[in-house]
PDB file of C-alpha atoms in Angstrom:
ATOM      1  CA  UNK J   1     -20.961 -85.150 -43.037  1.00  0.00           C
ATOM      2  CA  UNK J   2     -17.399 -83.589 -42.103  1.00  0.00           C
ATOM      3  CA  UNK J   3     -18.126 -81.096 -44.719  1.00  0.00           C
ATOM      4  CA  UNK J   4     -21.829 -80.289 -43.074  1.00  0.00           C
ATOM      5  CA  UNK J   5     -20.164 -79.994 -39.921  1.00  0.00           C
ATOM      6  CA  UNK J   6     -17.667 -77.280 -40.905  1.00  0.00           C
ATOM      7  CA  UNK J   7     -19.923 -75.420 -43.032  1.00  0.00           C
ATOM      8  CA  UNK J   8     -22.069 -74.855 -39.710  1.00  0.00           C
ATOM      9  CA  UNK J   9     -18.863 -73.672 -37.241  1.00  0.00           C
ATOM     10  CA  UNK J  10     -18.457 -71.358 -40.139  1.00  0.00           C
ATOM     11  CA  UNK J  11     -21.362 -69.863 -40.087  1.00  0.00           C
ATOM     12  CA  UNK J  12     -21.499 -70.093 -36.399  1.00  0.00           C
ATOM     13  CA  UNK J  13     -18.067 -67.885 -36.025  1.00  0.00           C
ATOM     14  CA  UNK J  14     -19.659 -65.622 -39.019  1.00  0.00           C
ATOM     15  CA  UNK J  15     -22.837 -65.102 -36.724  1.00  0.00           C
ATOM     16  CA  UNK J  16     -20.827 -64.265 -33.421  1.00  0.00           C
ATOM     17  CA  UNK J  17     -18.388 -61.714 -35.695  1.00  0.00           C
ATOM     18  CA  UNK J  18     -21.306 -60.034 -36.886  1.00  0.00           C
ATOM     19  CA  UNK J  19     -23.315 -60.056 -32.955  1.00  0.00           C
ATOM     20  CA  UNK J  20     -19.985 -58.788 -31.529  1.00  0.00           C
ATOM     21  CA  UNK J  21     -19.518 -55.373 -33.995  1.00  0.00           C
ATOM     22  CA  UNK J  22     -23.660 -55.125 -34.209  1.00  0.00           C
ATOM     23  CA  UNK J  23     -23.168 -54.671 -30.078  1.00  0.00           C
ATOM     24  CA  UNK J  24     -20.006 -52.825 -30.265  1.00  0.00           C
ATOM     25  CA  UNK J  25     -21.624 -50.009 -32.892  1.00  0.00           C
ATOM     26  CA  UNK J  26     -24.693 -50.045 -30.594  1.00  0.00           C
ATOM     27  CA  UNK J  27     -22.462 -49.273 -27.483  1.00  0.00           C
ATOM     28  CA  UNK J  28     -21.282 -46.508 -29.102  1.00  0.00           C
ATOM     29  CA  UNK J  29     -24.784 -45.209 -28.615  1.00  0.00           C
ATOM     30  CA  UNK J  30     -26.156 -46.538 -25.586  1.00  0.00           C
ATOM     31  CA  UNK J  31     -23.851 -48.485 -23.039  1.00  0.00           C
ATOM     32  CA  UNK J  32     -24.486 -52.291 -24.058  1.00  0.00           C
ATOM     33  CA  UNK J  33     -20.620 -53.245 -23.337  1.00  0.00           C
ATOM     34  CA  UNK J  34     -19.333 -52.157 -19.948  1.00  0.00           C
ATOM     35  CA  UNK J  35     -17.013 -49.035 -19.819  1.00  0.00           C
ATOM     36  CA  UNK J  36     -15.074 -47.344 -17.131  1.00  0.00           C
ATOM     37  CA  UNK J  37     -17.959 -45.354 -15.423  1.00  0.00           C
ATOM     38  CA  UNK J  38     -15.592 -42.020 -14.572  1.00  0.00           C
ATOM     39  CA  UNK J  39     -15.004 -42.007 -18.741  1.00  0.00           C
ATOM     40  CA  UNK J  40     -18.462 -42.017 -19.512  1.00  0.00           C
ATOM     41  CA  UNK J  41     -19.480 -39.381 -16.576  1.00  0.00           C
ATOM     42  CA  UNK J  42     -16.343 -36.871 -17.003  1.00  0.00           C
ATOM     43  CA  UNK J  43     -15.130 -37.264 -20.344  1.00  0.00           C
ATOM     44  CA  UNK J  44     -15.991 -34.313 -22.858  1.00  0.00           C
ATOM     45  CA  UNK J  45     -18.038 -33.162 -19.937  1.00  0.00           C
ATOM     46  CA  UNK J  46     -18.871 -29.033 -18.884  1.00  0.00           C
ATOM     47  CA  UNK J  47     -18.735 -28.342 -15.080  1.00  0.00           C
ATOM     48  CA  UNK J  48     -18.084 -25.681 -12.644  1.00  0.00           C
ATOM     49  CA  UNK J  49     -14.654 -25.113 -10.841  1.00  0.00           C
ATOM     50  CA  UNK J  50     -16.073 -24.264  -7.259  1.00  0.00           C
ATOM     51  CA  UNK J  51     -12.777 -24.058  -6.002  1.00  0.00           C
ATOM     52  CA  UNK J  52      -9.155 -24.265  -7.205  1.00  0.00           C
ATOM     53  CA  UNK J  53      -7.347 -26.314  -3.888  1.00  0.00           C
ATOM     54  CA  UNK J  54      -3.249 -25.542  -5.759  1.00  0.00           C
ATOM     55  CA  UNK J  55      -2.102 -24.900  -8.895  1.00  0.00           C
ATOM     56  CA  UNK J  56      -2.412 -28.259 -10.465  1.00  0.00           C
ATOM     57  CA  UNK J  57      -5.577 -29.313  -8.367  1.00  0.00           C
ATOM     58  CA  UNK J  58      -9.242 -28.303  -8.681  1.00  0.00           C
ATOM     59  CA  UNK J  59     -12.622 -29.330  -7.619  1.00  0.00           C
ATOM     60  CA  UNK J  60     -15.608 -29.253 -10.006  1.00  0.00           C
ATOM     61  CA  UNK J  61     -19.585 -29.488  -8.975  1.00  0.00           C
ATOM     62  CA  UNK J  62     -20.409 -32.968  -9.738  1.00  0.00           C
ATOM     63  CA  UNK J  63     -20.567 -35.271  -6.943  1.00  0.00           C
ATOM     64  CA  UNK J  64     -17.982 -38.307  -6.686  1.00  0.00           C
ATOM     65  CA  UNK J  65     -19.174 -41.045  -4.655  1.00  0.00           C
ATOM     66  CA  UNK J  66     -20.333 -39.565  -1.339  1.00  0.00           C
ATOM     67  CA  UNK J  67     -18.043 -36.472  -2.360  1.00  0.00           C
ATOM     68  CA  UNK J  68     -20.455 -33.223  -3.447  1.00  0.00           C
ATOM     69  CA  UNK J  69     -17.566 -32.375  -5.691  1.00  0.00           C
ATOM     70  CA  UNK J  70     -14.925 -33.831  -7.817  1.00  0.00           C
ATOM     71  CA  UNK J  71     -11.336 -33.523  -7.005  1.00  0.00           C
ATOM     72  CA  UNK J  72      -9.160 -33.168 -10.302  1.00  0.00           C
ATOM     73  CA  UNK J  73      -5.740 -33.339 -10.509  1.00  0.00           C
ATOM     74  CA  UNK J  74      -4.300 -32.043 -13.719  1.00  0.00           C
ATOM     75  CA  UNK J  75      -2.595 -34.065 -16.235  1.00  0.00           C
ATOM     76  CA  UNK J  76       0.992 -33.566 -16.974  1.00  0.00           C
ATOM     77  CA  UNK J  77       1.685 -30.850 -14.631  1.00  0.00           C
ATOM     78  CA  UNK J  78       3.405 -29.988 -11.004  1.00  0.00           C
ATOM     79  CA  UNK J  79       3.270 -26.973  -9.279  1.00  0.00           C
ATOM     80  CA  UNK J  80       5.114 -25.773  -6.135  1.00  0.00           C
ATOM     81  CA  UNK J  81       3.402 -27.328  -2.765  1.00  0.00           C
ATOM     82  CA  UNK J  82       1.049 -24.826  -0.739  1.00  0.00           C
ATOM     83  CA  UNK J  83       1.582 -24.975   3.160  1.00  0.00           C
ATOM     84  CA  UNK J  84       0.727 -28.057   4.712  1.00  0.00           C
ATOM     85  CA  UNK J  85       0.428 -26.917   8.406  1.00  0.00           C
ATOM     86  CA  UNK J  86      -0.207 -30.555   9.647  1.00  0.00           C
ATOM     87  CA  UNK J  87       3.178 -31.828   8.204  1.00  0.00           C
ATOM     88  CA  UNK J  88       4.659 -28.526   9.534  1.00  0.00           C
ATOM     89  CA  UNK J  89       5.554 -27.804   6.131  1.00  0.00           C
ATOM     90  CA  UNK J  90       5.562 -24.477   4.399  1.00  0.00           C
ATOM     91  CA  UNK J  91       5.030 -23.140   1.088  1.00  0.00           C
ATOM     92  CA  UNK J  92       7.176 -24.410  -1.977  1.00  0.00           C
ATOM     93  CA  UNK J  93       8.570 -20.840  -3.601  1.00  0.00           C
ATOM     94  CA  UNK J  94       5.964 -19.834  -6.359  1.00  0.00           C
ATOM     95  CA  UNK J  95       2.921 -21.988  -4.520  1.00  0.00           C
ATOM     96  CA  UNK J  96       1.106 -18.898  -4.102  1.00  0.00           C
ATOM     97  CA  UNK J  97       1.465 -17.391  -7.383  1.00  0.00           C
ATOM     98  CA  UNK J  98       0.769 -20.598  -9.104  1.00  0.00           C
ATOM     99  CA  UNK J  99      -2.846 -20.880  -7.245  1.00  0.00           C
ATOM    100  CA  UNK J 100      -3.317 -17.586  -8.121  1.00  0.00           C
ATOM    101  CA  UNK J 101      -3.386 -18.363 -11.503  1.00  0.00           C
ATOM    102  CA  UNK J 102      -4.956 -21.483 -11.628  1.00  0.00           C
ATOM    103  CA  UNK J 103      -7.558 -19.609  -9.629  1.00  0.00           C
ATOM    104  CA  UNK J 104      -7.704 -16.444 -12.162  1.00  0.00           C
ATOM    105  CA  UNK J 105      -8.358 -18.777 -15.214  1.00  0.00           C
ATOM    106  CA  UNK J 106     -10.633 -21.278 -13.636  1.00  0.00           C
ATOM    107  CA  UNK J 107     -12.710 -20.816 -10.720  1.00  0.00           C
ATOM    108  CA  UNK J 108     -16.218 -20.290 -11.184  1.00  0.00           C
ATOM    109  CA  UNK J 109     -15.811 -20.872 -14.751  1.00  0.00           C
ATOM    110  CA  UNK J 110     -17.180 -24.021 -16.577  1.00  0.00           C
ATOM    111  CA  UNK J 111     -14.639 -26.044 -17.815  1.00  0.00           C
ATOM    112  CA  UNK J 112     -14.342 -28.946 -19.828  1.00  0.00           C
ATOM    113  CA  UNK J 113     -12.594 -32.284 -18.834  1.00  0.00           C
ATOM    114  CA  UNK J 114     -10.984 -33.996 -21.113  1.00  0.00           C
ATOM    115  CA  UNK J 115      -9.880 -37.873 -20.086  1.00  0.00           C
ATOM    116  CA  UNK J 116      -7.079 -40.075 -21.172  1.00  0.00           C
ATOM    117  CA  UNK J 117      -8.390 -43.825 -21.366  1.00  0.00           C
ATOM    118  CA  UNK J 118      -5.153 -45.198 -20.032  1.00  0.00           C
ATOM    119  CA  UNK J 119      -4.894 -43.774 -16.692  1.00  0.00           C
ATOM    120  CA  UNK J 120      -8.373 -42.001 -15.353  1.00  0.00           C
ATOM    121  CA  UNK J 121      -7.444 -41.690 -11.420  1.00  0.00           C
ATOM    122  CA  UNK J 122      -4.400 -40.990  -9.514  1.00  0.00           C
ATOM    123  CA  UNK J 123      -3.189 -42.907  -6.102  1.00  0.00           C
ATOM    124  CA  UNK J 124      -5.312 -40.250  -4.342  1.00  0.00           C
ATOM    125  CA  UNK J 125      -8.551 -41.356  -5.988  1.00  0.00           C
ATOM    126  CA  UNK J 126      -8.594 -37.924  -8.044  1.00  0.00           C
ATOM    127  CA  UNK J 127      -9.703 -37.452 -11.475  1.00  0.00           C
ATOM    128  CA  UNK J 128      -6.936 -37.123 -13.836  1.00  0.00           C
ATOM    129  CA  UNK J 129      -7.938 -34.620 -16.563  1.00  0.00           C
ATOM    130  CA  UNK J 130      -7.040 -31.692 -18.595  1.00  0.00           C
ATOM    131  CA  UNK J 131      -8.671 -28.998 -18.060  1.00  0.00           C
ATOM    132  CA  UNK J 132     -10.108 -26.609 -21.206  1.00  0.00           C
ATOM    133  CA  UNK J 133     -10.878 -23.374 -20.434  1.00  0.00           C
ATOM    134  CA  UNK J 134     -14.063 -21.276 -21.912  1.00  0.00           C
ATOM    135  CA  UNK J 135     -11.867 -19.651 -24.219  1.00  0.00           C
ATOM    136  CA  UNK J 136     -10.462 -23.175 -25.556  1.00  0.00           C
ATOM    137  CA  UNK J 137      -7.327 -22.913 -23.848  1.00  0.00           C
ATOM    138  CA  UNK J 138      -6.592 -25.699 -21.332  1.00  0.00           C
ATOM    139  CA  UNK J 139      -5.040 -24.536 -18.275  1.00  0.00           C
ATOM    140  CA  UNK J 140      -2.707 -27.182 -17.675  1.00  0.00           C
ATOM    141  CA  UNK J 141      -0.394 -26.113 -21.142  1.00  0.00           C
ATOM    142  CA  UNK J 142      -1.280 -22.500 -19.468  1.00  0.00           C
ATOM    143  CA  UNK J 143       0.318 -23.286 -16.345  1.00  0.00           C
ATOM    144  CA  UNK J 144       3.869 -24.576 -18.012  1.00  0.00           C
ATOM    145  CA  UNK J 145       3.633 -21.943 -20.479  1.00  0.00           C
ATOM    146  CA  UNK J 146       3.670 -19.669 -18.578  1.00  0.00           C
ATOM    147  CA  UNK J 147       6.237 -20.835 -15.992  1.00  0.00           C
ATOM    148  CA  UNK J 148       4.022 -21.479 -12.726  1.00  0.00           C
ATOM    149  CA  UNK J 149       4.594 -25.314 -13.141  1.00  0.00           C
ATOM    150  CA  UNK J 150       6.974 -27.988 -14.514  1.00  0.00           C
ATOM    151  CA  UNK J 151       6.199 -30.795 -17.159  1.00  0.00           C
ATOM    152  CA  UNK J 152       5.442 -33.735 -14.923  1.00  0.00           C
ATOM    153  CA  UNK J 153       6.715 -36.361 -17.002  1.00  0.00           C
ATOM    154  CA  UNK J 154       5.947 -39.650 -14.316  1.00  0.00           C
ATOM    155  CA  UNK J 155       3.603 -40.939 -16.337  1.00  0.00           C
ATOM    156  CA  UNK J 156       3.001 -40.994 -19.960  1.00  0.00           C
ATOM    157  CA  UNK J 157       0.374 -38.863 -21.488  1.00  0.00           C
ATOM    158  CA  UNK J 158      -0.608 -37.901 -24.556  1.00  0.00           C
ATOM    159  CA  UNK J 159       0.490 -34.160 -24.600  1.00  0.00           C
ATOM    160  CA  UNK J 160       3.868 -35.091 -22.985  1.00  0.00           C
ATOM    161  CA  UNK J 161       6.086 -34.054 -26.060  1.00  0.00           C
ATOM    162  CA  UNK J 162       4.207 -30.489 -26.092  1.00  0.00           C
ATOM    163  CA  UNK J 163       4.393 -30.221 -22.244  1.00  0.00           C
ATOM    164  CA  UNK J 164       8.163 -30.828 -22.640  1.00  0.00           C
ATOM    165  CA  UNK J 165       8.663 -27.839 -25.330  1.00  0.00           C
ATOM    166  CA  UNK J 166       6.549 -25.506 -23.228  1.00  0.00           C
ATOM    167  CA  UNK J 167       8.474 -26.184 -20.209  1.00  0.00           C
ATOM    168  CA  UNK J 168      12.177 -25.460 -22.323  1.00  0.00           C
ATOM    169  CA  UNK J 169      10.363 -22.144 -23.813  1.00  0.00           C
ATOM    170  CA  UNK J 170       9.280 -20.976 -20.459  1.00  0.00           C
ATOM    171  CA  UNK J 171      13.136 -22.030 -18.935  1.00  0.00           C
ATOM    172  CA  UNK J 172      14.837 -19.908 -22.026  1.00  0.00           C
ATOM    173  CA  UNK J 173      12.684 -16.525 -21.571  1.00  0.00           C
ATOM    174  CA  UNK J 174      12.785 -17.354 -17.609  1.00  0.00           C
ATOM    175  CA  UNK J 175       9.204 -17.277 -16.804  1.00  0.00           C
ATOM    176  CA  UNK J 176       7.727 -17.834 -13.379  1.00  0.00           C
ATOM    177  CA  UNK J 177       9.812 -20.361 -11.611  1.00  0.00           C
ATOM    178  CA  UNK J 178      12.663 -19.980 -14.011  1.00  0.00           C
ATOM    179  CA  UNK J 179      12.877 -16.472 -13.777  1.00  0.00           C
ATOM    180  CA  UNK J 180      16.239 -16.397 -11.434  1.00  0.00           C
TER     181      UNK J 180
END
């Protein structure tokens, strides 16, 4: 009888193994298990940059919530402050030039967001993403490369190491911010 009995949990546990990968294969298809709703919307997704609000922050058209658009805050990167006229604060040197190019590179185009499962939002509610440009680039290595941000290194991310080298290359030929 004890025999009987253990035979069936067996076969039991066997049964929910094989449910549990048959559901997560099938949810790699069609949804079944629950997943982060901003991954499955954003992720690996095209949209429009209607307008570039800084260097390192963007909106694309794709409404969020009640939002028409999408407020994205690059990953991995921190450019100089624009004005903030309510705080009676003015623009961090190289502000301008870094919206500039954020806003040569990206507005209008389609661009492609690109998600890091660990951390999707920021304390601000915006999208955390990097951002690949129609020519396959992605703007936030742009942005260090070519000296209009830093590396921001406050939270881990997967191109961190990278970020760190482009931000020492862009330091030793004195590029944008680093240029006096």
């Amino acid at each position: 009888m004890r025999k009987l009995l253990r035979k069936q949990k067996l076969s039991g546990l066997v049964i929910a193994l094989i449910i549990i990968i048959v559901i997560a294969a099938v949810d790699r298809f069609g949804g079944v298990l629950p997943v982060d709703d901003d991954w499955r919307r954003y992720d690996g997704q095209r949209f429009e940059v209607v307008r570039v609000v800084d260097g390192d922050t963007l909106d694309v058209r794709v409404a969020d919530g009640d939002k028409p658009t999408t407020r994205v805050r690059l990953w991995g990167v921190d450019t100089p402050e624009l004005a903030k006229p309510a705080e009676y604060k003015p623009a961090e040197p190289f502000a301008l030039e870094a919206t500039a190019f954020s806003q040569s590179l990206a507005q209008g185009q389609f661009v492609t967001l690109e998600l890091q499962q660990s951390r999707v939002r920021e304390r601000y509610g915006r999208l955390l993403a990097y951002v690949v440009l129609p020519d396959g680039s992605v703007l936030n290595a742009r942005l260090i490369e070519e000296g209009f941000s830093e590396h921001d290194g406050r939270w881990s991310h997967e191109e961190a190491d990278a970020y760190d080298a482009l931000e020492q290359r862009a330091r030793a030929q004195k590029r944008g911010l680093w240029a006096n």
